[in-house]
Amino acid sequence: MASEYFENGVVKDIKCNGVPHTFLIDDETRIKDELKPGEIVDIAYNKNNLNEYRVIWKHNINRSQHITPLPTSYYKNKTSKSETSEVLETDELQGKKILLLGGQGKTEFEKAIANLGGELIHADGSEPS
């Protein structure tokens, strides 16, 4: 049976001359087109005789089960600050000078290199020759 239609995503009752109408889809059509309750079909009908109609199209709609997303806190990185900002204790750069050409965030490099005993020299091309 078909008694509703979609218009701009809104379900509305099928009406003919202002009166609600239901198309009773026969078993032969239902079996032939493998129709199940709730499926969406297009129906062609004669305006002068509403008993003359047929299903002309069955819309294949992949219905997937709605999965409620987890709260945003579930997706956040759960590593603590102490794990991510691990301080290396080494003297590999002791007494060495490191040259950084271009780039942004010079202060981050400067701190990291100083923690390892080195000295940062930065050049970005704006220095006087």
Coordinates of N, CA and C in Angstrom, one line a residue:
M1 N 0.8 -1.2 0.0 CA 0.0 0.0 0.0 C 0.9 1.2 0.0
A2 N 0.5 2.3 -0.7 CA 1.2 3.5 -0.8 C 0.3 4.6 -0.5
S3 N 0.6 5.4 0.6 CA -0.3 6.5 1.0 C 0.4 7.8 1.2
E4 N 1.7 7.8 1.1 CA 2.5 8.9 1.4 C 3.5 9.2 0.3
Y5 N 4.0 10.4 0.2 CA 5.1 10.7 -0.8 C 6.0 11.7 -0.1
F6 N 7.2 11.9 -0.7 CA 8.2 12.8 -0.2 C 8.2 14.0 -1.1
E7 N 8.3 15.2 -0.5 CA 8.4 16.5 -1.2 C 9.4 17.3 -0.4
N8 N 10.6 17.5 -1.0 CA 11.7 18.3 -0.4 C 12.0 17.7 1.0
G9 N 12.0 16.3 1.0 CA 12.4 15.6 2.3 C 11.3 15.6 3.3
V10 N 10.1 16.0 3.0 CA 9.0 16.0 4.0 C 8.0 15.0 3.5
V11 N 7.6 14.1 4.4 CA 6.5 13.1 4.1 C 5.2 13.8 4.1
K12 N 4.4 13.6 3.0 CA 3.1 14.1 2.9 C 2.1 13.0 2.5
D13 N 0.8 13.2 2.8 CA -0.2 12.2 2.3 C -0.5 12.4 0.9
I14 N -0.7 11.3 0.2 CA -1.1 11.3 -1.2 C -2.6 11.8 -1.2
K15 N -2.9 12.8 -2.0 CA -4.2 13.4 -2.1 C -4.6 13.5 -3.6
C16 N -5.9 13.1 -3.9 CA -6.4 13.4 -5.2 C -7.7 14.2 -5.1
N17 N -7.7 15.3 -5.7 CA -8.8 16.3 -5.6 C -9.0 16.7 -4.1
G18 N -7.9 16.8 -3.3 CA -8.0 17.2 -2.0 C -8.4 16.1 -1.0
V19 N -8.6 14.9 -1.5 CA -9.0 13.8 -0.6 C -7.8 12.8 -0.5
P20 N -7.5 12.4 0.7 CA -6.4 11.4 0.9 C -6.7 10.1 0.1
H21 N -5.7 9.6 -0.5 CA -5.8 8.4 -1.3 C -4.7 7.4 -1.0
T22 N -5.1 6.1 -1.0 CA -4.1 5.1 -0.8 C -4.1 4.1 -2.0
F23 N -2.9 3.9 -2.6 CA -2.8 2.9 -3.7 C -2.5 1.5 -3.1
L24 N -3.4 0.6 -3.3 CA -3.2 -0.8 -2.8 C -2.4 -1.6 -3.8
I25 N -1.1 -1.9 -3.4 CA -0.3 -2.6 -4.4 C -0.6 -4.1 -4.2
D26 N -0.9 -4.7 -5.4 CA -1.3 -6.1 -5.3 C -0.1 -7.0 -5.0
D27 N -0.4 -8.2 -4.6 CA 0.6 -9.2 -4.2 C 1.6 -9.5 -5.4
E28 N 1.0 -9.6 -6.6 CA 1.8 -9.9 -7.8 C 2.9 -8.9 -8.0
T29 N 2.6 -7.6 -7.9 CA 3.6 -6.6 -8.0 C 4.5 -6.6 -6.9
R30 N 4.0 -6.8 -5.7 CA 4.9 -6.8 -4.5 C 5.9 -7.9 -4.5
I31 N 5.5 -9.1 -5.0 CA 6.4 -10.2 -5.1 C 7.4 -10.0 -6.3
K32 N 6.9 -9.6 -7.4 CA 7.7 -9.3 -8.6 C 8.8 -8.3 -8.4
D33 N 8.4 -7.2 -7.7 CA 9.4 -6.1 -7.5 C 10.1 -6.3 -6.1
E34 N 9.8 -7.3 -5.4 CA 10.4 -7.6 -4.1 C 10.2 -6.4 -3.1
L35 N 9.0 -5.9 -3.1 CA 8.7 -4.8 -2.2 C 8.5 -5.2 -0.8
K36 N 9.0 -4.4 0.1 CA 8.8 -4.6 1.5 C 8.2 -3.3 2.1
P37 N 7.5 -3.4 3.3 CA 7.0 -2.2 3.9 C 8.1 -1.2 4.2
G38 N 7.7 0.1 3.9 CA 8.6 1.2 4.1 C 9.5 1.5 2.9
E39 N 9.5 0.7 1.9 CA 10.3 1.0 0.7 C 9.7 2.1 -0.1
I40 N 10.5 2.8 -0.9 CA 10.1 4.0 -1.6 C 9.9 3.6 -3.1
V41 N 8.7 3.9 -3.7 CA 8.5 3.5 -5.1 C 7.9 4.7 -5.8
D42 N 8.0 4.7 -7.1 CA 7.3 5.7 -7.9 C 6.1 5.0 -8.5
I43 N 5.0 5.7 -8.5 CA 3.7 5.1 -9.1 C 3.2 6.0 -10.2
A44 N 2.9 5.4 -11.3 CA 2.2 6.1 -12.4 C 0.7 5.8 -12.4
Y45 N -0.1 6.8 -12.5 CA -1.6 6.5 -12.4 C -2.3 7.4 -13.4
N46 N -3.6 7.0 -13.7 CA -4.5 7.7 -14.6 C -5.3 8.7 -13.7
K47 N -5.2 10.0 -13.9 CA -5.9 10.9 -13.1 C -7.4 10.8 -13.2
N48 N -7.9 10.2 -14.3 CA -9.3 10.1 -14.5 C -9.8 8.8 -13.9
N49 N -8.9 7.8 -13.7 CA -9.3 6.5 -13.0 C -8.2 6.1 -12.1
L50 N -8.3 6.4 -10.9 CA -7.2 6.1 -9.9 C -7.0 4.6 -9.7
N51 N -7.9 3.8 -10.2 CA -7.7 2.3 -10.1 C -6.7 1.8 -11.2
E52 N -6.4 2.7 -12.1 CA -5.4 2.3 -13.1 C -4.1 2.9 -12.7
Y53 N -3.2 2.1 -12.2 CA -1.9 2.6 -11.7 C -0.9 1.4 -11.7
R54 N 0.3 1.7 -11.6 CA 1.3 0.6 -11.5 C 2.6 1.2 -10.9
V55 N 3.4 0.4 -10.3 CA 4.7 0.8 -9.7 C 5.6 0.8 -10.9
I56 N 6.3 1.9 -11.1 CA 7.2 2.1 -12.3 C 8.7 2.1 -11.8
W57 N 8.9 2.3 -10.5 CA 10.3 2.3 -10.1 C 10.4 2.0 -8.6
K58 N 11.4 1.2 -8.2 CA 11.6 1.0 -6.8 C 13.0 1.6 -6.5
H59 N 13.0 2.5 -5.5 CA 14.3 3.2 -5.2 C 15.1 2.2 -4.3
N60 N 16.3 2.0 -4.7 CA 17.2 1.2 -3.8 C 17.9 2.1 -2.8
I61 N 17.6 1.9 -1.6 CA 18.1 2.8 -0.5 C 18.9 1.8 0.4
N62 N 20.2 2.1 0.5 CA 21.0 1.4 1.4 C 20.8 1.9 2.8
R63 N 20.1 1.2 3.6 CA 19.8 1.6 5.0 C 20.8 1.0 5.9
S64 N 21.7 1.8 6.4 CA 22.6 1.3 7.4 C 22.2 1.7 8.8
Q65 N 22.5 0.9 9.7 CA 22.1 1.1 11.1 C 22.8 2.3 11.6
H66 N 22.1 3.3 12.3 CA 22.7 4.5 12.8 C 23.5 4.1 14.0
I67 N 24.8 4.5 14.0 CA 25.6 4.3 15.2 C 25.9 5.6 15.8
T68 N 25.5 5.7 17.1 CA 25.7 6.9 17.8 C 27.2 7.1 18.1
P69 N 27.7 8.3 17.7 CA 29.1 8.5 17.9 C 29.5 8.6 19.4
L70 N 30.7 8.3 19.7 CA 31.1 8.3 21.1 C 31.4 9.8 21.5
P71 N 31.4 10.1 22.8 CA 31.7 11.5 23.1 C 33.1 12.0 22.6
T72 N 33.2 13.3 22.4 CA 34.5 13.8 21.9 C 35.7 13.5 22.8
S73 N 35.4 13.3 24.0 CA 36.5 13.0 24.9 C 37.2 11.6 24.6
Y74 N 36.4 10.7 24.0 CA 36.9 9.4 23.6 C 38.0 9.5 22.6
Y75 N 37.8 10.5 21.7 CA 38.8 10.6 20.5 C 40.0 11.5 20.8
K76 N 40.0 12.1 22.0 CA 41.2 13.0 22.3 C 42.4 12.1 22.6
N77 N 43.5 12.7 22.4 CA 44.8 12.0 22.7 C 44.9 11.9 24.2
K78 N 45.1 10.7 24.7 CA 45.1 10.5 26.2 C 46.5 10.5 26.8
T79 N 47.5 10.9 26.0 CA 48.8 10.9 26.6 C 49.0 12.1 27.5
S80 N 49.7 11.9 28.6 CA 49.9 13.0 29.5 C 51.0 13.9 29.0
K81 N 51.1 15.1 29.6 CA 52.1 16.0 29.2 C 53.5 15.5 29.5
S82 N 53.6 14.8 30.5 CA 54.9 14.3 30.9 C 55.4 13.2 29.9
E83 N 54.5 12.5 29.3 CA 54.9 11.5 28.2 C 55.3 12.2 26.9
T84 N 54.6 13.3 26.6 CA 54.9 13.9 25.3 C 56.1 14.9 25.3
S85 N 56.4 15.5 26.4 CA 57.5 16.4 26.5 C 58.6 15.8 27.3
E86 N 59.0 14.7 26.9 CA 60.1 13.9 27.5 C 61.4 14.7 27.3
V87 N 62.2 14.9 28.3 CA 63.5 15.7 28.2 C 64.6 14.7 28.0
L88 N 65.3 14.9 26.9 CA 66.5 14.1 26.7 C 67.7 14.6 27.5
E89 N 68.3 13.7 28.1 CA 69.5 14.1 28.9 C 70.7 13.5 28.2
T90 N 71.4 14.3 27.4 CA 72.6 13.9 26.7 C 73.5 15.1 26.5
D91 N 74.7 14.8 26.2 CA 75.6 16.0 26.0 C 76.2 15.9 24.6
E92 N 75.4 15.3 23.7 CA 75.8 15.2 22.3 C 76.1 16.5 21.6
L93 N 75.4 17.5 22.0 CA 75.6 18.8 21.3 C 76.5 19.8 22.2
Q94 N 77.1 19.2 23.2 CA 77.9 20.1 24.1 C 79.0 20.7 23.4
G95 N 79.0 22.1 23.4 CA 80.1 22.9 22.8 C 79.9 23.0 21.2
K96 N 78.8 22.5 20.7 CA 78.6 22.5 19.2 C 77.7 23.7 18.9
K97 N 77.8 24.2 17.7 CA 76.9 25.2 17.1 C 76.1 24.6 16.0
I98 N 74.8 24.9 16.1 CA 73.8 24.3 15.1 C 73.3 25.5 14.3
L99 N 73.4 25.4 13.0 CA 72.9 26.4 12.1 C 71.5 26.1 11.6
L100 N 70.5 27.0 11.8 CA 69.2 26.8 11.3 C 69.0 27.8 10.2
L101 N 68.7 27.4 9.0 CA 68.5 28.3 7.8 C 67.0 28.4 7.6
G102 N 66.5 29.6 7.6 CA 65.0 29.8 7.4 C 64.2 29.2 8.5
G103 N 62.9 29.1 8.2 CA 62.0 28.4 9.1 C 61.4 29.3 10.2
Q104 N 60.4 28.8 10.8 CA 59.7 29.5 11.9 C 59.9 28.8 13.2
G105 N 59.5 29.3 14.2 CA 59.6 28.7 15.5 C 61.0 28.5 16.0
K106 N 61.8 29.5 15.8 CA 63.2 29.5 16.2 C 63.4 29.2 17.7
T107 N 62.5 29.8 18.5 CA 62.7 29.7 20.0 C 62.5 28.2 20.5
E108 N 61.7 27.5 19.8 CA 61.5 26.0 20.2 C 62.9 25.3 19.9
F109 N 63.5 25.5 18.7 CA 64.7 24.9 18.4 C 65.8 25.3 19.4
E110 N 65.8 26.6 19.7 CA 66.8 27.2 20.6 C 66.8 26.6 21.9
K111 N 65.6 26.4 22.5 CA 65.5 25.8 23.8 C 65.9 24.3 23.8
A112 N 65.5 23.6 22.7 CA 65.8 22.2 22.6 C 67.3 22.0 22.5
I113 N 68.0 22.8 21.7 CA 69.4 22.6 21.4 C 70.2 23.1 22.7
A114 N 69.7 24.1 23.4 CA 70.4 24.6 24.6 C 70.3 23.5 25.7
N115 N 69.2 22.8 25.7 CA 69.0 21.7 26.7 C 70.0 20.6 26.5
L116 N 70.4 20.4 25.2 CA 71.4 19.4 24.9 C 72.8 19.9 24.9
G117 N 73.0 21.1 25.3 CA 74.4 21.7 25.5 C 74.9 22.4 24.3
G118 N 74.0 22.6 23.3 CA 74.5 23.3 22.0 C 74.1 24.7 22.0
E119 N 74.5 25.4 20.9 CA 74.1 26.8 20.6 C 73.5 26.9 19.3
L120 N 72.4 27.6 19.1 CA 71.7 27.8 17.9 C 72.1 29.1 17.2
I121 N 72.5 28.9 15.9 CA 72.7 30.1 15.1 C 71.6 30.1 14.0
H122 N 70.9 31.2 13.9 CA 69.7 31.2 12.9 C 70.0 32.2 11.8
A123 N 69.7 31.8 10.6 CA 69.8 32.7 9.5 C 68.6 32.6 8.6
D124 N 67.9 33.7 8.3 CA 66.7 33.6 7.5 C 66.8 34.4 6.2
G125 N 67.9 35.0 5.9 CA 68.1 35.7 4.7 C 67.9 37.2 4.8
S126 N 67.5 37.6 6.0 CA 67.3 39.1 6.2 C 68.5 39.8 6.9
E127 N 69.6 39.0 7.1 CA 70.8 39.5 7.8 C 71.5 40.4 6.8
P128 N 72.2 41.5 7.3 CA 73.0 42.3 6.4 C 74.2 41.5 5.9
S129 N 74.6 41.7 4.7 CA 75.8 41.0 4.2 C 77.1 41.6 4.5

